[in-house]
Short mmCIF file of C-alpha atoms in Angstrom, two decimals:
data_model
loop_
_atom_site.label_atom_id
_atom_site.label_comp_id
_atom_site.label_asym_id
_atom_site.label_seq_id
_atom_site.Cartn_x
_atom_site.Cartn_y
_atom_site.Cartn_z
CA MET A 1 51.30 -48.26 29.86
CA ALA A 2 51.68 -44.57 29.30
CA LEU A 3 54.41 -43.43 26.97
CA CYS A 4 57.35 -41.17 27.72
CA LEU A 5 55.56 -37.94 26.79
CA THR A 6 52.89 -38.35 29.47
CA HIS A 7 55.62 -39.15 31.99
CA ALA A 8 57.49 -36.05 30.76
CA ALA A 9 54.35 -33.97 31.34
CA ALA A 10 54.18 -35.29 34.92
CA GLY A 11 57.86 -34.45 35.41
CA TYR A 12 57.21 -30.99 34.00
CA LEU A 13 54.46 -30.45 36.57
CA VAL A 14 56.85 -31.42 39.37
CA TYR A 15 59.40 -28.99 37.92
CA GLU A 16 56.85 -26.17 37.77
CA ALA A 17 55.73 -26.85 41.34
CA ALA A 18 59.32 -26.81 42.59
CA ARG A 19 60.99 -24.03 40.65
CA PRO A 20 61.00 -20.49 41.96
CA ALA A 21 59.16 -17.79 40.07
CA GLY A 22 61.13 -16.18 37.33
CA ARG A 23 63.15 -17.60 34.52
CA HIS A 24 63.27 -21.26 33.66
CA SER A 25 66.06 -23.61 34.65
CA PRO A 26 66.68 -25.95 31.70
CA ALA A 27 68.89 -28.22 33.82
CA LEU A 28 66.24 -28.56 36.52
CA LEU A 29 63.57 -29.23 33.89
CA ALA A 30 65.73 -31.87 32.21
CA THR A 31 66.37 -33.50 35.59
CA ALA A 32 62.62 -33.68 36.32
CA VAL A 33 61.79 -35.12 32.89
CA VAL A 34 64.58 -37.72 33.06
CA LEU A 35 63.60 -38.77 36.58
CA ALA A 36 59.92 -38.99 35.59
CA ASN A 37 60.88 -41.44 32.83
CA ALA A 38 63.60 -43.27 34.78
CA PRO A 39 61.49 -46.20 36.09
CA ASP A 40 61.13 -47.47 32.53
CA VAL A 41 64.86 -48.15 32.41
CA ASP A 42 63.70 -51.62 33.46
CA PHE A 43 62.99 -52.32 29.79
CA VAL A 44 66.74 -52.31 29.07
CA PRO A 45 67.64 -55.67 30.66
CA GLY A 46 64.66 -57.25 28.94
CA LEU A 47 65.69 -55.83 25.58
CA VAL A 48 69.23 -57.12 26.13
CA THR A 49 67.97 -60.62 26.93
CA GLY A 50 65.41 -60.59 24.09
CA ALA A 51 62.34 -60.57 26.38
CA PRO A 52 61.49 -56.84 26.57
CA ALA A 53 58.80 -56.91 29.24
CA SER A 54 60.37 -59.49 31.57
CA PHE A 55 61.62 -56.87 34.08
CA HIS A 56 59.03 -54.13 33.45
CA ARG A 57 57.13 -52.79 36.46
CA GLY A 58 59.47 -54.50 38.85
CA VAL A 59 61.76 -52.93 41.43
CA THR A 60 62.05 -49.65 39.53
CA HIS A 61 58.28 -49.17 39.82
CA THR A 62 58.18 -49.04 43.63
CA LEU A 63 57.99 -46.36 46.26
CA LEU A 64 61.21 -47.84 47.62
CA ALA A 65 62.94 -46.93 44.35
CA ALA A 66 61.57 -43.37 44.61
CA LEU A 67 62.92 -43.17 48.16
CA VAL A 68 66.34 -44.46 47.07
CA VAL A 69 66.46 -41.89 44.25
CA GLY A 70 65.51 -39.14 46.71
CA LEU A 71 68.17 -40.23 49.19
CA ALA A 72 70.79 -40.41 46.42
CA ALA A 73 69.91 -36.89 45.24
CA ALA A 74 70.10 -35.58 48.81
CA ALA A 75 73.48 -37.27 49.29
CA VAL A 76 74.85 -35.74 46.08
CA ALA A 77 73.54 -32.30 47.07
CA TRP A 78 75.10 -32.64 50.52
CA TRP A 79 78.42 -33.80 49.01
CA ARG A 80 78.56 -30.97 46.44
CA ARG A 81 77.33 -28.22 48.78
CA GLN A 82 77.19 -25.79 45.86
CA SER A 83 73.45 -25.41 45.48
CA PRO A 84 71.47 -22.64 47.16
CA ARG A 85 68.87 -25.34 47.81
CA GLY A 86 69.70 -27.83 50.51
CA PRO A 87 69.94 -31.63 50.35
CA LEU A 88 66.41 -32.03 51.69
CA TRP A 89 65.00 -29.95 48.81
CA TRP A 90 66.93 -31.96 46.23
CA GLY A 91 65.90 -35.25 47.79
CA ALA A 92 62.23 -34.28 47.84
CA PHE A 93 62.39 -32.94 44.28
CA ALA A 94 64.05 -36.08 42.90
CA ALA A 95 61.70 -38.42 44.78
CA ALA A 96 58.64 -36.47 43.60
CA ALA A 97 59.76 -36.42 39.97
CA TYR A 98 60.50 -40.16 40.07
CA ALA A 99 57.23 -40.95 41.89
CA SER A 100 55.26 -39.01 39.26
CA HIS A 101 55.94 -41.95 36.94
CA LEU A 102 54.35 -44.32 39.44
CA LEU A 103 51.28 -42.11 39.72
CA VAL A 104 50.82 -42.00 35.93
CA ASP A 105 51.20 -45.78 35.72
CA PHE A 106 48.69 -46.17 38.56
CA LEU A 107 46.16 -44.16 36.53
CA ALA A 108 46.94 -45.64 33.10
CA VAL A 109 45.01 -48.32 31.24
CA ASP A 110 46.50 -51.72 32.02
CA ALA A 111 44.83 -54.30 29.81
CA VAL A 112 47.35 -57.09 30.37
CA ALA A 113 47.41 -58.95 33.68
CA PRO A 114 48.79 -58.53 36.23
CA HIS A 115 47.25 -55.07 36.39
CA GLY A 116 49.24 -52.25 37.93
CA ALA A 117 52.54 -52.60 39.73
CA ARG A 118 53.88 -53.70 43.10
CA PHE A 119 54.32 -50.15 44.34
CA LEU A 120 54.76 -51.25 47.97
CA TRP A 121 57.33 -53.98 47.32
CA PRO A 122 59.07 -55.41 49.40
CA LEU A 123 56.40 -54.80 52.06
CA SER A 124 53.68 -56.22 49.81
CA HIS A 125 53.65 -58.30 46.64
CA GLU A 126 50.16 -57.05 45.76
CA PHE A 127 49.62 -55.25 42.45
CA TYR A 128 47.96 -51.83 42.67
CA HIS A 129 45.98 -50.11 39.92
CA ALA A 130 43.40 -47.33 40.13
CA GLY A 131 41.12 -48.85 37.53
CA LEU A 132 40.35 -45.34 36.26
CA ASP A 133 42.19 -45.66 32.96
CA TRP A 134 42.99 -41.97 32.52
CA PHE A 135 45.88 -42.60 30.15
CA ASP A 136 45.80 -44.89 27.13
CA GLU A 137 47.87 -48.01 26.81
CA ILE A 138 50.02 -49.34 24.04
CA LEU A 139 50.13 -53.09 24.04
CA ILE A 140 53.75 -54.12 23.90
CA ASP A 141 54.78 -57.32 22.14
CA PRO A 142 56.99 -58.93 24.80
CA ARG A 143 58.18 -61.83 22.64
CA SER A 144 61.10 -60.13 20.89
CA ARG A 145 63.07 -56.91 20.45
CA THR A 146 61.64 -56.43 16.97
CA GLY A 147 58.09 -57.03 18.18
CA PHE A 148 58.66 -54.54 20.98
CA VAL A 149 59.82 -51.83 18.56
CA TRP A 150 57.04 -52.52 16.06
CA SER A 151 54.41 -52.42 18.82
CA LEU A 152 55.43 -48.78 19.37
CA LEU A 153 54.66 -48.03 15.71
CA THR A 154 51.26 -49.67 15.14
CA PRO A 155 48.37 -47.45 14.04
CA ALA A 156 46.90 -47.61 17.57
CA ALA A 157 50.30 -46.71 19.02
CA LEU A 158 50.65 -43.76 16.66
CA VAL A 159 47.27 -42.47 17.85
CA ALA A 160 48.47 -42.81 21.45
CA TRP A 161 51.70 -40.94 20.57
CA ALA A 162 49.62 -38.13 19.03
CA GLN A 163 47.40 -37.98 22.12
CA GLU A 164 50.48 -37.73 24.32
CA VAL A 165 51.87 -34.86 22.23
CA VAL A 166 48.55 -33.03 22.66
CA ARG A 167 48.46 -33.86 26.39
CA LEU A 168 51.99 -32.53 26.90
CA ALA A 169 51.22 -29.36 24.94
CA LEU A 170 48.03 -28.78 26.96
CA VAL A 171 49.87 -29.23 30.27
CA VAL A 172 52.56 -26.75 29.26
CA ALA A 173 49.96 -24.27 27.99
CA ALA A 174 47.83 -24.60 31.14
CA VAL A 175 50.83 -23.99 33.38
CA GLY A 176 51.71 -20.92 31.29
CA VAL A 177 48.18 -19.54 31.63
CA VAL A 178 48.18 -20.13 35.39
CA ARG A 179 51.53 -18.34 35.73
CA ILE A 180 50.29 -15.38 33.66
CA LEU A 181 47.10 -15.13 35.73
CA ALA A 182 49.08 -15.35 38.96
CA ARG A 183 51.39 -12.53 37.85
CA SER A 184 48.49 -10.34 36.78
CA ARG A 185 46.85 -10.66 40.22
CA LEU A 186 49.93 -9.69 42.19
CA PRO A 187 49.62 -6.25 43.77
CA GLN A 188 51.32 -3.53 41.76
CA PHE A 189 53.29 -1.06 43.82
CA ALA A 190 54.03 2.45 42.67
CA GLU A 191 57.66 3.49 42.59
#
């Protein structure tokens, strides 16, 4: 399972792809990062019941959930009617940010069976996983809340956290370089 920083990097990429050129929108960035991490809210019921992983990679890790999030965002945008962007844009943005989490999980190491997630639930109960293992995994202790927390702080987990910090920094830097190069290649018009 990838950690929150890799999911944040994926959300950041969705934000960068969606935002217009010019200055940053902190609210839009925060929305993308929160939505990219939102599927892991399924840990909360497990933590409450004392079995942290019992609900993980369930309904929140499906394309149906991404669609529901997109429809909800479009409905809110339609209801508020204050944004220069329309409901369709907001729905697509929210669904893409949310679905970025599913893509990262699809590409992450998954050492504990069942591998992957039921991305196509309720149409299929099959688990899907790329088998490419692009992102490292932290093995979570599912037996207790304390075990869950300590599994995030093992030496192997700390290495994974450090790798995710580097990965996030590299993504942000690469996007910055691409934006600078794109601006430098725009035609310059004399006044």
